[in-house]
mmCIF file of C-alpha atoms in Angstrom:
data_model
loop_
_atom_site.group_PDB
_atom_site.id
_atom_site.type_symbol
_atom_site.label_atom_id
_atom_site.label_comp_id
_atom_site.label_asym_id
_atom_site.label_seq_id
_atom_site.Cartn_x
_atom_site.Cartn_y
_atom_site.Cartn_z
ATOM 1 C CA MET A 176 105.066 60.232 -8.643
ATOM 2 C CA LYS A 177 107.805 58.894 -10.967
ATOM 3 C CA ILE A 178 108.427 56.013 -8.588
ATOM 4 C CA LEU A 179 104.721 55.032 -8.662
ATOM 5 C CA VAL A 180 104.607 55.072 -12.485
ATOM 6 C CA SER A 181 107.784 53.010 -12.676
ATOM 7 C CA ASN A 182 106.367 50.390 -10.326
ATOM 8 C CA LEU A 183 103.136 50.190 -12.365
ATOM 9 C CA VAL A 184 105.079 49.628 -15.608
ATOM 10 C CA GLN A 185 107.187 46.927 -13.969
ATOM 11 C CA ARG A 186 104.074 45.079 -12.772
ATOM 12 C CA LYS A 187 102.502 45.141 -16.266
ATOM 13 C CA LEU A 188 105.717 43.834 -17.843
ATOM 14 C CA PHE A 189 105.842 41.038 -15.289
ATOM 15 C CA TRP A 190 102.335 39.794 -16.182
ATOM 16 C CA VAL A 191 102.983 40.006 -19.940
ATOM 17 C CA LEU A 192 106.173 37.937 -19.581
ATOM 18 C CA ALA A 193 104.361 35.435 -17.369
ATOM 19 C CA LEU A 194 101.786 34.876 -20.086
ATOM 20 C CA VAL A 195 104.091 34.608 -23.122
ATOM 21 C CA TRP A 196 107.188 32.998 -21.540
ATOM 22 C CA PRO A 197 105.917 29.370 -21.780
ATOM 23 C CA SER A 198 105.303 29.821 -25.505
ATOM 24 C CA VAL A 199 108.757 31.355 -26.025
ATOM 25 C CA VAL A 200 110.436 28.495 -24.177
ATOM 26 C CA HIS A 201 108.397 25.981 -26.157
ATOM 27 C CA GLY A 202 109.666 27.541 -29.400
ATOM 28 C CA LEU A 203 113.298 27.582 -28.224
ATOM 29 C CA GLU A 204 113.111 23.870 -27.504
ATOM 30 C CA GLY A 205 112.474 23.219 -31.198
ATOM 31 C CA ASN A 206 108.705 23.004 -31.050
ATOM 32 C CA PRO A 207 107.277 25.845 -33.129
ATOM 33 C CA ILE A 208 104.272 27.631 -31.751
ATOM 34 C CA GLN A 209 101.107 26.157 -33.284
ATOM 35 C CA ASP A 210 98.801 28.445 -35.208
ATOM 36 C CA PRO A 211 95.093 28.235 -34.396
ATOM 37 C CA PRO A 212 93.547 25.216 -36.149
ATOM 38 C CA HIS A 213 91.952 25.944 -39.499
ATOM 39 C CA SER A 214 88.519 24.713 -40.484
ATOM 40 C CA THR A 215 88.600 21.044 -41.348
ATOM 41 C CA PRO A 216 85.979 19.028 -43.199
ATOM 42 C CA LEU A 217 83.402 17.228 -41.133
ATOM 43 C CA THR A 218 83.279 13.482 -41.389
ATOM 44 C CA HIS A 219 80.082 11.541 -41.873
ATOM 45 C CA ALA A 220 79.364 11.931 -38.176
ATOM 46 C CA MET A 221 76.718 9.644 -36.690
ATOM 47 C CA VAL A 222 74.872 11.523 -33.973
ATOM 48 C CA GLY A 223 72.767 9.625 -31.427
ATOM 49 C CA CYS A 224 69.004 10.248 -31.353
ATOM 50 C CA PHE A 225 65.779 8.438 -30.464
ATOM 51 C CA THR A 226 62.686 7.426 -32.430
ATOM 52 C CA GLU A 227 58.986 7.957 -31.814
ATOM 53 C CA PRO A 228 55.708 7.667 -33.787
ATOM 54 C CA ARG A 229 54.906 10.507 -36.168
ATOM 55 C CA ARG A 230 51.453 10.742 -34.577
ATOM 56 C CA ASP A 231 50.879 9.579 -31.014
ATOM 57 C CA VAL A 232 47.569 10.620 -29.440
ATOM 58 C CA SER A 233 46.493 10.179 -25.816
ATOM 59 C CA MET A 234 42.741 10.662 -25.499
ATOM 60 C CA SER A 235 40.325 11.295 -22.657
ATOM 61 C CA MET A 236 36.570 11.632 -22.242
ATOM 62 C CA PRO A 237 35.213 15.183 -21.889
ATOM 63 C CA VAL A 238 32.669 13.981 -19.304
ATOM 64 C CA SER A 239 32.618 11.384 -16.550
ATOM 65 C CA GLY A 240 30.525 8.229 -16.803
ATOM 66 C CA ARG A 241 30.335 4.453 -16.562
ATOM 67 C CA VAL A 242 31.860 2.480 -19.430
ATOM 68 C CA LEU A 243 29.268 0.695 -21.571
ATOM 69 C CA VAL A 244 31.369 -0.513 -24.533
ATOM 70 C CA VAL A 245 35.099 -1.086 -25.045
ATOM 71 C CA GLY A 246 35.470 -0.892 -28.818
ATOM 72 C CA ALA A 247 39.150 -1.796 -29.243
ATOM 73 C CA ARG A 248 41.751 -3.596 -27.178
ATOM 74 C CA GLU A 249 45.464 -2.954 -26.791
ATOM 75 C CA GLY A 250 47.423 -4.102 -29.830
ATOM 76 C CA GLU A 251 44.487 -3.820 -32.232
ATOM 77 C CA THR A 252 44.876 -1.917 -35.482
ATOM 78 C CA VAL A 253 42.112 0.657 -35.894
ATOM 79 C CA ALA A 254 40.874 2.776 -38.795
ATOM 80 C CA PRO A 255 39.870 6.444 -38.553
ATOM 81 C CA GLY A 256 36.451 6.725 -36.907
ATOM 82 C CA ARG A 257 36.659 3.358 -35.113
ATOM 83 C CA LEU A 258 34.780 3.297 -31.808
ATOM 84 C CA LEU A 259 37.257 3.054 -28.934
ATOM 85 C CA LEU A 260 35.065 3.642 -25.878
ATOM 86 C CA ARG A 261 31.433 4.437 -25.109
ATOM 87 C CA LEU A 262 29.884 5.528 -21.822
ATOM 88 C CA GLU A 263 26.328 4.894 -20.627
ATOM 89 C CA ASP A 264 24.169 6.948 -22.987
ATOM 90 C CA HIS A 265 20.572 5.671 -22.631
ATOM 91 C CA MET A 266 19.304 8.772 -20.840
ATOM 92 C CA GLN A 267 20.991 11.103 -23.301
ATOM 93 C CA ARG A 268 19.530 9.192 -26.261
ATOM 94 C CA LEU A 269 16.057 9.736 -24.786
ATOM 95 C CA LYS A 270 16.764 13.462 -24.526
ATOM 96 C CA VAL A 271 17.895 13.522 -28.139
ATOM 97 C CA GLY A 272 14.731 11.717 -29.242
ATOM 98 C CA LEU A 273 12.507 14.152 -27.361
ATOM 99 C CA ALA A 274 14.363 17.174 -28.715
ATOM 100 C CA ARG A 275 14.117 15.788 -32.256
ATOM 101 C CA HIS A 276 10.354 15.263 -31.896
ATOM 102 C CA VAL A 277 9.823 18.812 -30.661
ATOM 103 C CA ALA A 278 12.061 20.311 -33.334
ATOM 104 C CA GLU A 279 10.350 18.413 -36.157
ATOM 105 C CA ASP A 280 6.792 19.137 -34.969
ATOM 106 C CA GLY A 281 5.596 21.975 -37.184
ATOM 107 C CA SER A 282 1.868 21.826 -36.441
ATOM 108 C CA GLN A 283 1.659 25.051 -34.428
ATOM 109 C CA LEU A 284 3.779 26.996 -36.870
ATOM 110 C CA GLY A 285 1.774 25.628 -39.790
ATOM 111 C CA ALA A 286 -1.501 26.699 -38.184
ATOM 112 C CA ALA A 287 -0.092 30.156 -37.501
ATOM 113 C CA LYS A 288 0.929 30.548 -41.149
ATOM 114 C CA VAL A 289 -2.573 29.563 -42.309
ATOM 115 C CA LYS A 290 -4.160 32.025 -39.870
ATOM 116 C CA GLU A 291 -1.877 34.820 -41.054
ATOM 117 C CA LYS A 292 -2.750 34.076 -44.671
ATOM 118 C CA ASN A 293 -6.510 34.158 -43.909
ATOM 119 C CA GLU A 294 -6.232 37.408 -41.958
ATOM 120 C CA LYS A 295 -4.383 39.054 -44.837
ATOM 121 C CA PHE A 296 -7.053 37.872 -47.276
ATOM 122 C CA LEU A 297 -9.890 39.210 -45.084
ATOM 123 C CA LEU A 298 -8.078 42.499 -44.595
ATOM 124 C CA ALA A 299 -7.804 42.924 -48.366
ATOM 125 C CA MET A 300 -11.579 42.294 -48.726
ATOM 126 C CA PHE A 301 -12.397 44.764 -45.941
ATOM 127 C CA GLU A 302 -10.254 47.433 -47.537
ATOM 128 C CA GLU A 303 -11.895 46.839 -50.937
ATOM 129 C CA LEU A 304 -15.448 47.024 -49.556
ATOM 130 C CA HIS A 305 -14.654 50.082 -47.489
ATOM 131 C CA GLY A 306 -13.276 51.808 -50.550
ATOM 132 C CA LYS A 307 -16.207 50.948 -52.842
ATOM 133 C CA ASN A 308 -19.421 51.522 -50.927
ATOM 134 C CA ARG A 309 -18.417 52.007 -47.314
ATOM 135 C CA SER A 310 -20.267 48.791 -46.388
ATOM 136 C CA ILE A 311 -17.390 48.135 -44.002
ATOM 137 C CA SER A 312 -16.805 50.879 -41.494
ATOM 138 C CA LEU A 313 -13.400 52.378 -40.840
ATOM 139 C CA GLU A 314 -13.420 50.961 -37.309
ATOM 140 C CA GLU A 315 -14.052 47.413 -38.595
ATOM 141 C CA MET A 316 -11.297 47.769 -41.167
ATOM 142 C CA GLU A 317 -8.796 49.000 -38.569
ATOM 143 C CA LYS A 318 -9.760 46.149 -36.266
ATOM 144 C CA LYS A 319 -9.126 43.630 -39.058
ATOM 145 C CA ARG A 320 -5.789 45.288 -39.848
ATOM 146 C CA LEU A 321 -4.791 44.877 -36.188
ATOM 147 C CA GLU A 322 -5.835 41.194 -36.243
ATOM 148 C CA ALA A 323 -3.692 40.628 -39.335
ATOM 149 C CA LYS A 324 -0.673 42.205 -37.592
ATOM 150 C CA VAL A 325 -1.230 40.046 -34.518
ATOM 151 C CA ALA A 326 -1.380 36.921 -36.702
ATOM 152 C CA ALA A 327 1.913 37.906 -38.368
ATOM 153 C CA LEU A 328 3.555 38.475 -34.975
ATOM 154 C CA GLU A 329 2.345 35.087 -33.739
ATOM 155 C CA ARG A 330 3.860 33.418 -36.796
ATOM 156 C CA GLU A 331 7.183 35.229 -36.258
ATOM 157 C CA HIS A 332 7.216 34.237 -32.578
ATOM 158 C CA LEU A 333 6.592 30.569 -33.399
ATOM 159 C CA GLU A 334 9.361 30.656 -36.021
ATOM 160 C CA TYR A 335 11.734 32.012 -33.374
ATOM 161 C CA LEU A 336 10.715 29.245 -30.956
ATOM 162 C CA LYS A 337 11.152 26.634 -33.687
ATOM 163 C CA ASN A 338 14.712 27.837 -34.311
ATOM 164 C CA GLU A 339 15.393 27.559 -30.575
ATOM 165 C CA GLU A 340 14.024 24.009 -30.580
ATOM 166 C CA LYS A 341 16.278 23.051 -33.501
ATOM 167 C CA ILE A 342 19.293 24.475 -31.693
ATOM 168 C CA SER A 343 18.323 22.596 -28.510
ATOM 169 C CA PHE A 344 18.151 19.404 -30.564
ATOM 170 C CA GLN A 345 21.658 20.049 -31.927
ATOM 171 C CA VAL A 346 22.942 20.705 -28.394
ATOM 172 C CA GLU A 347 21.535 17.383 -27.163
ATOM 173 C CA GLU A 348 23.155 15.613 -30.117
ATOM 174 C CA GLU A 349 26.524 17.147 -29.222
ATOM 175 C CA GLU A 350 26.093 16.016 -25.621
ATOM 176 C CA LEU A 351 25.459 12.498 -26.901
ATOM 177 C CA LYS A 352 28.651 12.597 -28.982
ATOM 178 C CA LYS A 353 30.649 13.368 -25.835
ATOM 179 C CA LEU A 354 29.795 9.908 -24.510
ATOM 180 C CA SER A 355 31.617 8.108 -27.353
ATOM 181 C CA LEU A 356 35.310 8.169 -28.209
ATOM 182 C CA PHE A 357 36.452 7.479 -31.779
ATOM 183 C CA SER A 358 39.922 7.056 -33.248
ATOM 184 C CA PRO A 359 41.079 10.225 -35.047
ATOM 185 C CA MET A 360 43.468 8.277 -37.295
ATOM 186 C CA ALA A 361 44.628 4.880 -38.488
ATOM 187 C CA GLY A 362 46.993 3.304 -35.998
ATOM 188 C CA VAL A 363 47.544 0.808 -33.211
ATOM 189 C CA VAL A 364 45.968 0.957 -29.757
ATOM 190 C CA LEU A 365 48.875 1.247 -27.335
ATOM 191 C CA ARG A 366 46.795 1.682 -24.201
ATOM 192 C CA GLN A 367 43.220 0.869 -23.210
ATOM 193 C CA ALA A 368 42.829 1.766 -19.556
ATOM 194 C CA MET A 369 39.128 0.990 -19.039
ATOM 195 C CA GLU A 370 36.883 -2.065 -18.715
ATOM 196 C CA VAL A 371 33.103 -2.322 -19.006
ATOM 197 C CA GLY A 372 31.445 -1.148 -15.799
ATOM 198 C CA GLU A 373 34.329 1.039 -14.644
ATOM 199 C CA THR A 374 33.896 4.780 -14.247
ATOM 200 C CA ALA A 375 35.882 6.993 -16.563
ATOM 201 C CA GLN A 376 36.782 10.366 -15.115
ATOM 202 C CA ALA A 377 36.594 13.468 -17.273
ATOM 203 C CA ASN A 378 39.863 14.657 -18.836
ATOM 204 C CA GLN A 379 41.860 11.609 -17.690
ATOM 205 C CA VAL A 380 43.714 9.637 -20.375
ATOM 206 C CA VAL A 381 41.879 6.390 -21.150
ATOM 207 C CA VAL A 382 43.085 5.413 -24.648
ATOM 208 C CA ARG A 383 46.327 5.921 -26.551
ATOM 209 C CA VAL A 384 46.633 5.391 -30.316
ATOM 210 C CA ALA A 385 49.797 5.774 -32.402
ATOM 211 C CA ASP A 386 50.512 5.672 -36.128
ATOM 212 C CA THR A 387 53.589 3.445 -36.287
ATOM 213 C CA LYS A 388 53.828 3.410 -40.100
ATOM 214 C CA THR A 389 55.614 6.750 -40.047
ATOM 215 C CA GLY A 390 58.362 7.455 -37.526
ATOM 216 C CA LEU A 391 60.285 10.460 -36.308
ATOM 217 C CA LEU A 392 63.928 10.557 -35.340
ATOM 218 C CA ILE A 393 64.379 13.221 -32.660
ATOM 219 C CA CYS A 394 67.879 14.648 -32.298
ATOM 220 C CA ASN A 395 69.434 17.383 -30.195
ATOM 221 C CA LEU A 396 72.505 18.565 -32.076
ATOM 222 C CA GLU A 397 75.300 20.987 -31.463
ATOM 223 C CA GLU A 398 75.119 24.087 -33.621
ATOM 224 C CA LYS A 399 78.181 22.999 -35.642
ATOM 225 C CA TRP A 400 76.203 19.957 -36.834
ATOM 226 C CA ALA A 401 72.717 21.447 -37.007
ATOM 227 C CA LYS A 402 73.774 24.297 -39.297
ATOM 228 C CA HIS A 403 74.427 21.803 -42.120
ATOM 229 C CA LEU A 404 70.802 20.633 -42.128
ATOM 230 C CA ALA A 405 67.751 22.337 -43.619
ATOM 231 C CA PRO A 406 63.984 21.686 -43.515
ATOM 232 C CA GLY A 407 63.028 19.419 -46.397
ATOM 233 C CA GLY A 408 66.547 18.038 -46.738
ATOM 234 C CA VAL A 409 67.145 14.294 -47.079
ATOM 235 C CA VAL A 410 69.550 12.597 -44.667
ATOM 236 C CA ARG A 411 70.678 9.033 -44.032
ATOM 237 C CA LEU A 412 69.649 7.265 -40.851
ATOM 238 C CA LYS A 413 70.796 4.172 -39.008
ATOM 239 C CA LEU A 414 67.936 2.583 -37.094
ATOM 240 C CA GLN A 415 67.621 -0.405 -34.801
ATOM 241 C CA THR A 416 64.984 -2.858 -36.093
ATOM 242 C CA MET A 417 63.690 -5.891 -34.258
ATOM 243 C CA ASN A 418 66.476 -8.031 -35.731
ATOM 244 C CA ALA A 419 69.323 -5.790 -36.878
ATOM 245 C CA GLU A 420 70.399 -2.285 -37.742
ATOM 246 C CA VAL A 421 69.176 -0.885 -41.060
ATOM 247 C CA GLN A 422 69.969 2.248 -43.004
ATOM 248 C CA ARG A 423 67.207 4.435 -44.360
ATOM 249 C CA GLU A 424 66.613 7.873 -45.732
ATOM 250 C CA GLY A 425 64.565 10.468 -43.924
ATOM 251 C CA LYS A 426 63.353 13.998 -44.508
ATOM 252 C CA VAL A 427 64.053 16.854 -42.115
ATOM 253 C CA VAL A 428 60.600 18.120 -41.116
ATOM 254 C CA PHE A 429 61.622 20.404 -38.263
ATOM 255 C CA LEU A 430 64.767 22.360 -37.481
ATOM 256 C CA SER A 431 64.339 24.482 -34.385
ATOM 257 C CA PRO A 432 65.029 28.165 -35.021
ATOM 258 C CA VAL A 433 66.172 28.566 -31.415
ATOM 259 C CA MET A 434 68.853 26.932 -29.322
ATOM 260 C CA ASP A 435 68.216 25.490 -25.879
ATOM 261 C CA VAL A 436 69.748 27.924 -23.404
ATOM 262 C CA ALA A 437 70.793 25.315 -20.843
ATOM 263 C CA SER A 438 72.379 22.737 -23.153
ATOM 264 C CA GLY A 439 73.254 24.793 -26.216
ATOM 265 C CA LEU A 440 71.627 22.151 -28.447
ATOM 266 C CA VAL A 441 69.248 22.493 -31.403
ATOM 267 C CA GLU A 442 66.270 20.147 -31.814
ATOM 268 C CA VAL A 443 65.892 18.389 -35.177
ATOM 269 C CA LYS A 444 63.097 16.040 -36.308
ATOM 270 C CA VAL A 445 63.504 13.666 -39.254
ATOM 271 C CA GLU A 446 60.526 11.773 -40.697
ATOM 272 C CA PHE A 447 61.008 8.284 -42.137
ATOM 273 C CA ASP A 448 58.843 5.504 -43.567
ATOM 274 C CA ASN A 449 58.310 2.598 -41.177
ATOM 275 C CA THR A 450 56.107 0.245 -43.193
ATOM 276 C CA HIS A 451 58.797 -2.242 -44.272
ATOM 277 C CA GLN A 452 61.108 -3.851 -41.706
ATOM 278 C CA PRO A 453 59.441 -1.760 -39.025
ATOM 279 C CA VAL A 454 61.520 -0.153 -36.322
ATOM 280 C CA ARG A 455 60.304 -0.558 -32.760
ATOM 281 C CA LEU A 456 59.646 3.112 -32.215
ATOM 282 C CA GLY A 457 61.173 4.460 -29.046
ATOM 283 C CA ALA A 458 64.456 2.710 -29.791
ATOM 284 C CA PRO A 459 67.618 4.752 -30.406
ATOM 285 C CA GLY A 460 68.803 5.728 -33.865
ATOM 286 C CA GLN A 461 71.481 7.798 -35.536
ATOM 287 C CA ILE A 462 71.543 10.587 -38.100
ATOM 288 C CA GLU A 463 74.421 10.947 -40.544
ATOM 289 C CA ILE A 464 75.808 14.458 -40.958
ATOM 290 C CA PRO A 465 77.138 14.915 -44.526
ATOM 291 C CA ASP A 466 80.639 16.170 -45.398
ATOM 292 C CA GLN A 467 80.614 19.957 -45.156
ATOM 293 C CA GLN A 468 82.970 22.754 -44.247
ATOM 294 C CA GLN A 469 82.434 24.181 -40.805
#
């Protein structure tokens, strides 16, 4: 038992010496053992990123149909509400017109209201005569009361139908709206995939519009850099314009609260103005990390 313990101790000592011996030798040769590096200030590090439009919308039609009108071509600047594409809508416009006519026709309901009013008036007279001199029998009065109730029920039924007709008219109007595509914002048409006469398939991208006046710089940073940024903070950027590099200021609009598991990076988005000396969005850019202590 003593021999086994002795051998175990010898093996542990061997591994300890194997680990520390290179450091001891290094110190004996006149090179002192280096302490772990202390925190050093960060430089104004320029971290590579890429740019993109602040708003970039790819749109599709909710229904299929043949293209009737192409409202804007690629490269055109459009305002909010500008018609971009319209499908054949003649049949649907006829349905809307018919539904509007039915919904606005109040003749039957008007007649029912007049009838109800007359029946109520006659019922009041019958009740008065029956109460004074019994010139109207109880059976006649009850019959008139029943007729007045029927007239009221007819009026209520027609009001219900009229509400249904109004809703049907609204539904047909919404179906008509599905056949036209409008720009949701001011921007530039980057893609117009359809021509007049072609068939647009439902839920397939046909138009792309982007607002290029405001850009985003998208960065994926290591935690040691990302921790020095905060939402709303202002940072300096270096961007590639059409002619040269320019420096601008941007505002941090998004700092991901989570880190990507695979890469260990944190996503950061910086918004910047792109109205003067516009950057060709999609080009690379850089973000400057300010001097901080790690």
